[in-house]
């Protein structure tokens, strides 16, 4: 990577501002998935082991009104972070002011301080989310160095990433951000070929730009999930009650034309009459669909066909489930693709964030791939070929 990395910095005795992504799901005052906190540990531990003073910034949820503050305090994360680091974490329930400045000035080498949710600054005029100049300058004034390790917000230009970076003078990537740049950036800029993309999920409309960009880069694009039915409808098939975006059929046809032999569609399906987790009525080609049926998953022949293509790949990017993977009877396609990816030990395998990442982890494939991205929206925009502000603001070496 040509970008400055946290390990390139002289950290000893320095106040190191670190933008992490602690935007974890919380249900009934419990963190239900702490993967994002765990993923930030290597950078935090490196900074404190090198004698730096770690000052952590993160957002949590959406904060629009003063009432939203009550349910979105980062205090809950402080407790889990302290357990994982096995050391005290100083929490400041403010995003600016005397208390924050005093606590920072009292830090010893190796201490960790967590600042309250950066989005508390959004209540008065969206200062964080609109990258308010004064706020970025103020936060930058609190430290000596800045490390960005939040890939989940890399597609946004906020005061706590771009704002701090542009005011402090330089920005290094943390280990997590660097891994995202190496894997996703590497796959789209200089892939080992064949590069095969597997795209699924609900809608074509969410992934048009990804398909368009990958058509230029990938050797093959496998399309499954709800998206596939818009392509099949565009080709003139009756898809019954399956998910279809009628207004996207022309576009699907255009993409098929552009893609020529690159786009691979499923060849069989799991049909049912109801959107319920019941045994499929039957499997078959799209033309075997009966009155009142819909398809909620790809079938075994598609899994075998896709597996054969994936076996030959040297780089695989997967984003979006092949079916309604939340239903036990319709997760076979998604599981089949995960298995095919895990079995190709030669290939670089990259799982896009969001649903695909949680499916991979929940189905037991946590350690089976080269990289599981921590950013849903950010990984999609990266695959679209967009420049992400949170990566652009990282200095070159
Ligand atoms: P996305 O957020 O675009 O990746 O979409 C994920 C959602 O797509 C999941 O909640 C799946 O249940 C849904 N999905 C995948 N395949 C189908 C399908 N055949 N019919 C309806 N929904 C689907």
PDB file of C-alpha atoms in Angstrom, residues 101-280:
ATOM      1  CA  UNK A 101      -9.478  18.989  27.012  1.00  0.00           C
ATOM      2  CA  UNK A 102      -8.482  18.451  30.663  1.00  0.00           C
ATOM      3  CA  UNK A 103      -8.839  14.653  30.422  1.00  0.00           C
ATOM      4  CA  UNK A 104      -6.750  14.597  27.245  1.00  0.00           C
ATOM      5  CA  UNK A 105      -4.035  16.732  28.846  1.00  0.00           C
ATOM      6  CA  UNK A 106      -3.862  14.347  31.823  1.00  0.00           C
ATOM      7  CA  UNK A 107      -3.388  11.222  29.694  1.00  0.00           C
ATOM      8  CA  UNK A 108      -0.300   9.092  30.347  1.00  0.00           C
ATOM      9  CA  UNK A 109       1.516   7.148  27.631  1.00  0.00           C
ATOM     10  CA  UNK A 110      -0.488   3.980  26.873  1.00  0.00           C
ATOM     11  CA  UNK A 111      -3.820   5.381  28.113  1.00  0.00           C
ATOM     12  CA  UNK A 112      -7.041   5.029  26.135  1.00  0.00           C
ATOM     13  CA  UNK A 113      -9.765   7.687  26.067  1.00  0.00           C
ATOM     14  CA  UNK A 114     -13.119   7.389  24.313  1.00  0.00           C
ATOM     15  CA  UNK A 115     -14.912  10.580  23.275  1.00  0.00           C
ATOM     16  CA  UNK A 116     -18.745  10.606  23.289  1.00  0.00           C
ATOM     17  CA  UNK A 117     -20.625   9.857  20.027  1.00  0.00           C
ATOM     18  CA  UNK A 118     -19.411  12.247  17.311  1.00  0.00           C
ATOM     19  CA  UNK A 119     -22.965  12.514  15.985  1.00  0.00           C
ATOM     20  CA  UNK A 120     -24.044  14.350  19.136  1.00  0.00           C
ATOM     21  CA  UNK A 121     -22.630  17.278  17.137  1.00  0.00           C
ATOM     22  CA  UNK A 122     -25.393  16.729  14.555  1.00  0.00           C
ATOM     23  CA  UNK A 123     -28.149  17.949  16.879  1.00  0.00           C
ATOM     24  CA  UNK A 124     -27.134  21.564  16.318  1.00  0.00           C
ATOM     25  CA  UNK A 125     -26.783  21.829  12.564  1.00  0.00           C
ATOM     26  CA  UNK A 126     -25.283  18.491  11.477  1.00  0.00           C
ATOM     27  CA  UNK A 127     -21.774  19.672  12.278  1.00  0.00           C
ATOM     28  CA  UNK A 128     -20.268  16.159  12.195  1.00  0.00           C
ATOM     29  CA  UNK A 129     -22.130  14.872   9.134  1.00  0.00           C
ATOM     30  CA  UNK A 130     -21.647  18.064   7.152  1.00  0.00           C
ATOM     31  CA  UNK A 131     -17.938  18.219   7.957  1.00  0.00           C
ATOM     32  CA  UNK A 132     -18.227  21.571   9.696  1.00  0.00           C
ATOM     33  CA  UNK A 133     -14.888  23.365   9.342  1.00  0.00           C
ATOM     34  CA  UNK A 134     -14.778  24.716  12.879  1.00  0.00           C
ATOM     35  CA  UNK A 135     -15.491  21.252  14.362  1.00  0.00           C
ATOM     36  CA  UNK A 136     -12.819  19.457  12.321  1.00  0.00           C
ATOM     37  CA  UNK A 137     -10.333  22.162  13.296  1.00  0.00           C
ATOM     38  CA  UNK A 138     -11.274  21.897  16.990  1.00  0.00           C
ATOM     39  CA  UNK A 139     -10.960  18.093  17.108  1.00  0.00           C
ATOM     40  CA  UNK A 140      -7.667  18.269  15.209  1.00  0.00           C
ATOM     41  CA  UNK A 141      -6.350  20.743  17.825  1.00  0.00           C
ATOM     42  CA  UNK A 142      -6.766  18.074  20.542  1.00  0.00           C
ATOM     43  CA  UNK A 143      -4.051  15.763  19.196  1.00  0.00           C
ATOM     44  CA  UNK A 144      -0.619  15.484  17.604  1.00  0.00           C
ATOM     45  CA  UNK A 145      -1.363  12.730  15.065  1.00  0.00           C
ATOM     46  CA  UNK A 146      -4.412  11.319  13.300  1.00  0.00           C
ATOM     47  CA  UNK A 147      -5.134   7.725  12.334  1.00  0.00           C
ATOM     48  CA  UNK A 148      -8.254   6.792  10.355  1.00  0.00           C
ATOM     49  CA  UNK A 149      -9.349   3.198  10.933  1.00  0.00           C
ATOM     50  CA  UNK A 150     -13.082   3.535  10.175  1.00  0.00           C
ATOM     51  CA  UNK A 151     -13.857   1.880   6.848  1.00  0.00           C
ATOM     52  CA  UNK A 152     -17.598   1.806   7.646  1.00  0.00           C
ATOM     53  CA  UNK A 153     -17.744   5.610   7.248  1.00  0.00           C
ATOM     54  CA  UNK A 154     -15.063   5.940   4.562  1.00  0.00           C
ATOM     55  CA  UNK A 155     -17.730   6.787   1.961  1.00  0.00           C
ATOM     56  CA  UNK A 156     -18.698   9.872   3.974  1.00  0.00           C
ATOM     57  CA  UNK A 157     -16.910  13.180   4.327  1.00  0.00           C
ATOM     58  CA  UNK A 158     -17.416  13.938   7.997  1.00  0.00           C
ATOM     59  CA  UNK A 159     -15.690  16.199  10.519  1.00  0.00           C
ATOM     60  CA  UNK A 160     -14.313  13.156  12.396  1.00  0.00           C
ATOM     61  CA  UNK A 161     -12.491  11.747   9.360  1.00  0.00           C
ATOM     62  CA  UNK A 162     -11.909  14.250   6.543  1.00  0.00           C
ATOM     63  CA  UNK A 163     -12.280  17.280   8.858  1.00  0.00           C
ATOM     64  CA  UNK A 164      -9.595  16.163  11.322  1.00  0.00           C
ATOM     65  CA  UNK A 165      -7.308  14.928   8.525  1.00  0.00           C
ATOM     66  CA  UNK A 166      -7.375  18.212   6.642  1.00  0.00           C
ATOM     67  CA  UNK A 167      -6.709  20.272   9.754  1.00  0.00           C
ATOM     68  CA  UNK A 168      -4.017  18.195  11.456  1.00  0.00           C
ATOM     69  CA  UNK A 169      -1.819  18.061   8.384  1.00  0.00           C
ATOM     70  CA  UNK A 170      -1.508  14.321   7.802  1.00  0.00           C
ATOM     71  CA  UNK A 171      -3.465  11.132   8.285  1.00  0.00           C
ATOM     72  CA  UNK A 172      -2.319   7.525   8.563  1.00  0.00           C
ATOM     73  CA  UNK A 173      -4.426   4.438   7.904  1.00  0.00           C
ATOM     74  CA  UNK A 174      -5.075   2.063  10.777  1.00  0.00           C
ATOM     75  CA  UNK A 175      -4.557  -1.665  10.186  1.00  0.00           C
ATOM     76  CA  UNK A 176      -8.246  -2.311   9.512  1.00  0.00           C
ATOM     77  CA  UNK A 177      -8.609   0.449   6.919  1.00  0.00           C
ATOM     78  CA  UNK A 178      -5.339  -0.688   5.326  1.00  0.00           C
ATOM     79  CA  UNK A 179      -6.697  -4.237   5.007  1.00  0.00           C
ATOM     80  CA  UNK A 180      -9.842  -2.972   3.273  1.00  0.00           C
ATOM     81  CA  UNK A 181      -7.707  -0.905   0.873  1.00  0.00           C
ATOM     82  CA  UNK A 182      -5.374  -3.839   0.187  1.00  0.00           C
ATOM     83  CA  UNK A 183      -8.152  -6.361  -0.475  1.00  0.00           C
ATOM     84  CA  UNK A 184     -11.048  -4.461  -2.045  1.00  0.00           C
ATOM     85  CA  UNK A 185      -8.816  -1.806  -3.627  1.00  0.00           C
ATOM     86  CA  UNK A 186      -6.422  -4.520  -4.828  1.00  0.00           C
ATOM     87  CA  UNK A 187      -9.216  -6.636  -6.318  1.00  0.00           C
ATOM     88  CA  UNK A 188     -10.572  -3.773  -8.401  1.00  0.00           C
ATOM     89  CA  UNK A 189      -7.280  -2.195  -9.413  1.00  0.00           C
ATOM     90  CA  UNK A 190      -4.974  -5.161  -9.954  1.00  0.00           C
ATOM     91  CA  UNK A 191      -6.804  -8.487  -9.560  1.00  0.00           C
ATOM     92  CA  UNK A 192      -5.378 -11.947  -9.973  1.00  0.00           C
ATOM     93  CA  UNK A 193      -7.483 -13.365 -12.815  1.00  0.00           C
ATOM     94  CA  UNK A 194      -9.973 -14.763 -13.422  1.00  0.00           C
ATOM     95  CA  UNK A 195     -11.835 -12.225 -11.274  1.00  0.00           C
ATOM     96  CA  UNK A 196     -15.366 -13.466 -10.566  1.00  0.00           C
ATOM     97  CA  UNK A 197     -17.978 -11.311  -8.828  1.00  0.00           C
ATOM     98  CA  UNK A 198     -21.032 -12.857  -7.200  1.00  0.00           C
ATOM     99  CA  UNK A 199     -23.839 -10.357  -6.745  1.00  0.00           C
ATOM    100  CA  UNK A 200     -27.128 -10.994  -5.021  1.00  0.00           C
ATOM    101  CA  UNK A 201     -29.463  -9.292  -2.598  1.00  0.00           C
ATOM    102  CA  UNK A 202     -32.842  -7.764  -3.033  1.00  0.00           C
ATOM    103  CA  UNK A 203     -32.723  -5.188  -5.767  1.00  0.00           C
ATOM    104  CA  UNK A 204     -30.984  -4.410  -9.035  1.00  0.00           C
ATOM    105  CA  UNK A 205     -31.520  -0.710  -8.356  1.00  0.00           C
ATOM    106  CA  UNK A 206     -29.174  -0.826  -5.330  1.00  0.00           C
ATOM    107  CA  UNK A 207     -26.382  -2.386  -7.328  1.00  0.00           C
ATOM    108  CA  UNK A 208     -26.586  -0.884 -10.826  1.00  0.00           C
ATOM    109  CA  UNK A 209     -23.372   1.089 -10.441  1.00  0.00           C
ATOM    110  CA  UNK A 210     -21.580  -1.935  -8.958  1.00  0.00           C
ATOM    111  CA  UNK A 211     -22.633  -4.115 -11.912  1.00  0.00           C
ATOM    112  CA  UNK A 212     -21.630  -1.411 -14.398  1.00  0.00           C
ATOM    113  CA  UNK A 213     -18.206  -0.988 -12.844  1.00  0.00           C
ATOM    114  CA  UNK A 214     -17.596  -4.724 -12.425  1.00  0.00           C
ATOM    115  CA  UNK A 215     -18.570  -5.322 -16.057  1.00  0.00           C
ATOM    116  CA  UNK A 216     -15.427  -3.368 -16.926  1.00  0.00           C
ATOM    117  CA  UNK A 217     -13.231  -5.236 -14.465  1.00  0.00           C
ATOM    118  CA  UNK A 218     -14.471  -8.772 -13.834  1.00  0.00           C
ATOM    119  CA  UNK A 219     -14.130 -11.827 -16.069  1.00  0.00           C
ATOM    120  CA  UNK A 220     -17.528 -13.145 -14.954  1.00  0.00           C
ATOM    121  CA  UNK A 221     -20.423 -11.810 -12.896  1.00  0.00           C
ATOM    122  CA  UNK A 222     -22.744 -14.311 -11.280  1.00  0.00           C
ATOM    123  CA  UNK A 223     -26.131 -12.805 -10.458  1.00  0.00           C
ATOM    124  CA  UNK A 224     -28.447 -14.421  -7.915  1.00  0.00           C
ATOM    125  CA  UNK A 225     -30.849 -13.339  -5.174  1.00  0.00           C
ATOM    126  CA  UNK A 226     -33.884 -11.155  -5.753  1.00  0.00           C
ATOM    127  CA  UNK A 227     -31.992  -9.230  -8.445  1.00  0.00           C
ATOM    128  CA  UNK A 228     -31.891 -12.201 -10.793  1.00  0.00           C
ATOM    129  CA  UNK A 229     -35.661 -12.116 -11.482  1.00  0.00           C
ATOM    130  CA  UNK A 230     -35.530  -8.660 -13.063  1.00  0.00           C
ATOM    131  CA  UNK A 231     -32.920 -10.015 -15.506  1.00  0.00           C
ATOM    132  CA  UNK A 232     -35.019 -13.128 -16.208  1.00  0.00           C
ATOM    133  CA  UNK A 233     -38.161 -11.022 -16.704  1.00  0.00           C
ATOM    134  CA  UNK A 234     -36.195  -8.771 -19.075  1.00  0.00           C
ATOM    135  CA  UNK A 235     -35.324 -11.876 -21.089  1.00  0.00           C
ATOM    136  CA  UNK A 236     -39.042 -12.610 -21.469  1.00  0.00           C
ATOM    137  CA  UNK A 237     -39.564 -15.253 -18.750  1.00  0.00           C
ATOM    138  CA  UNK A 238     -42.611 -15.391 -16.521  1.00  0.00           C
ATOM    139  CA  UNK A 239     -41.232 -15.049 -12.960  1.00  0.00           C
ATOM    140  CA  UNK A 240     -44.625 -15.134 -11.209  1.00  0.00           C
ATOM    141  CA  UNK A 241     -44.634 -13.391  -7.845  1.00  0.00           C
ATOM    142  CA  UNK A 242     -40.818 -13.295  -7.506  1.00  0.00           C
ATOM    143  CA  UNK A 243     -39.202  -9.983  -6.679  1.00  0.00           C
ATOM    144  CA  UNK A 244     -39.078  -7.874  -9.849  1.00  0.00           C
ATOM    145  CA  UNK A 245     -38.368  -4.229 -10.557  1.00  0.00           C
ATOM    146  CA  UNK A 246     -40.362  -3.676 -13.741  1.00  0.00           C
ATOM    147  CA  UNK A 247     -38.858  -0.237 -14.278  1.00  0.00           C
ATOM    148  CA  UNK A 248     -35.387  -1.773 -14.320  1.00  0.00           C
ATOM    149  CA  UNK A 249     -36.023  -4.414 -17.009  1.00  0.00           C
ATOM    150  CA  UNK A 250     -34.724  -2.218 -19.864  1.00  0.00           C
ATOM    151  CA  UNK A 251     -31.602  -1.490 -17.883  1.00  0.00           C
ATOM    152  CA  UNK A 252     -31.139  -5.197 -17.094  1.00  0.00           C
ATOM    153  CA  UNK A 253     -31.366  -5.963 -20.810  1.00  0.00           C
ATOM    154  CA  UNK A 254     -28.809  -3.258 -21.550  1.00  0.00           C
ATOM    155  CA  UNK A 255     -26.452  -4.700 -18.903  1.00  0.00           C
ATOM    156  CA  UNK A 256     -26.878  -8.186 -20.392  1.00  0.00           C
ATOM    157  CA  UNK A 257     -25.991  -6.756 -23.811  1.00  0.00           C
ATOM    158  CA  UNK A 258     -22.957  -4.903 -22.454  1.00  0.00           C
ATOM    159  CA  UNK A 259     -21.877  -7.947 -20.464  1.00  0.00           C
ATOM    160  CA  UNK A 260     -22.222 -10.382 -23.384  1.00  0.00           C
ATOM    161  CA  UNK A 261     -20.997 -13.711 -21.971  1.00  0.00           C
ATOM    162  CA  UNK A 262     -19.819 -12.227 -18.679  1.00  0.00           C
ATOM    163  CA  UNK A 263     -23.160 -12.293 -16.852  1.00  0.00           C
ATOM    164  CA  UNK A 264     -24.188 -15.703 -15.513  1.00  0.00           C
ATOM    165  CA  UNK A 265     -27.768 -16.200 -14.270  1.00  0.00           C
ATOM    166  CA  UNK A 266     -29.156 -19.054 -12.139  1.00  0.00           C
ATOM    167  CA  UNK A 267     -30.576 -22.044 -14.008  1.00  0.00           C
ATOM    168  CA  UNK A 268     -32.944 -23.454 -11.388  1.00  0.00           C
ATOM    169  CA  UNK A 269     -34.971 -22.144  -8.499  1.00  0.00           C
ATOM    170  CA  UNK A 270     -36.806 -22.951  -5.249  1.00  0.00           C
ATOM    171  CA  UNK A 271     -40.500 -22.225  -5.837  1.00  0.00           C
ATOM    172  CA  UNK A 272     -43.193 -21.615  -3.255  1.00  0.00           C
ATOM    173  CA  UNK A 273     -46.644 -20.074  -3.071  1.00  0.00           C
ATOM    174  CA  UNK A 274     -46.058 -18.081   0.098  1.00  0.00           C
ATOM    175  CA  UNK A 275     -43.352 -15.797   1.438  1.00  0.00           C
ATOM    176  CA  UNK A 276     -42.921 -18.075   4.454  1.00  0.00           C
ATOM    177  CA  UNK A 277     -40.251 -20.375   5.839  1.00  0.00           C
ATOM    178  CA  UNK A 278     -41.902 -23.565   4.530  1.00  0.00           C
ATOM    179  CA  UNK A 279     -40.472 -26.428   2.442  1.00  0.00           C
ATOM    180  CA  UNK A 280     -40.252 -25.323  -1.243  1.00  0.00           C
TER     181      UNK A 280
END
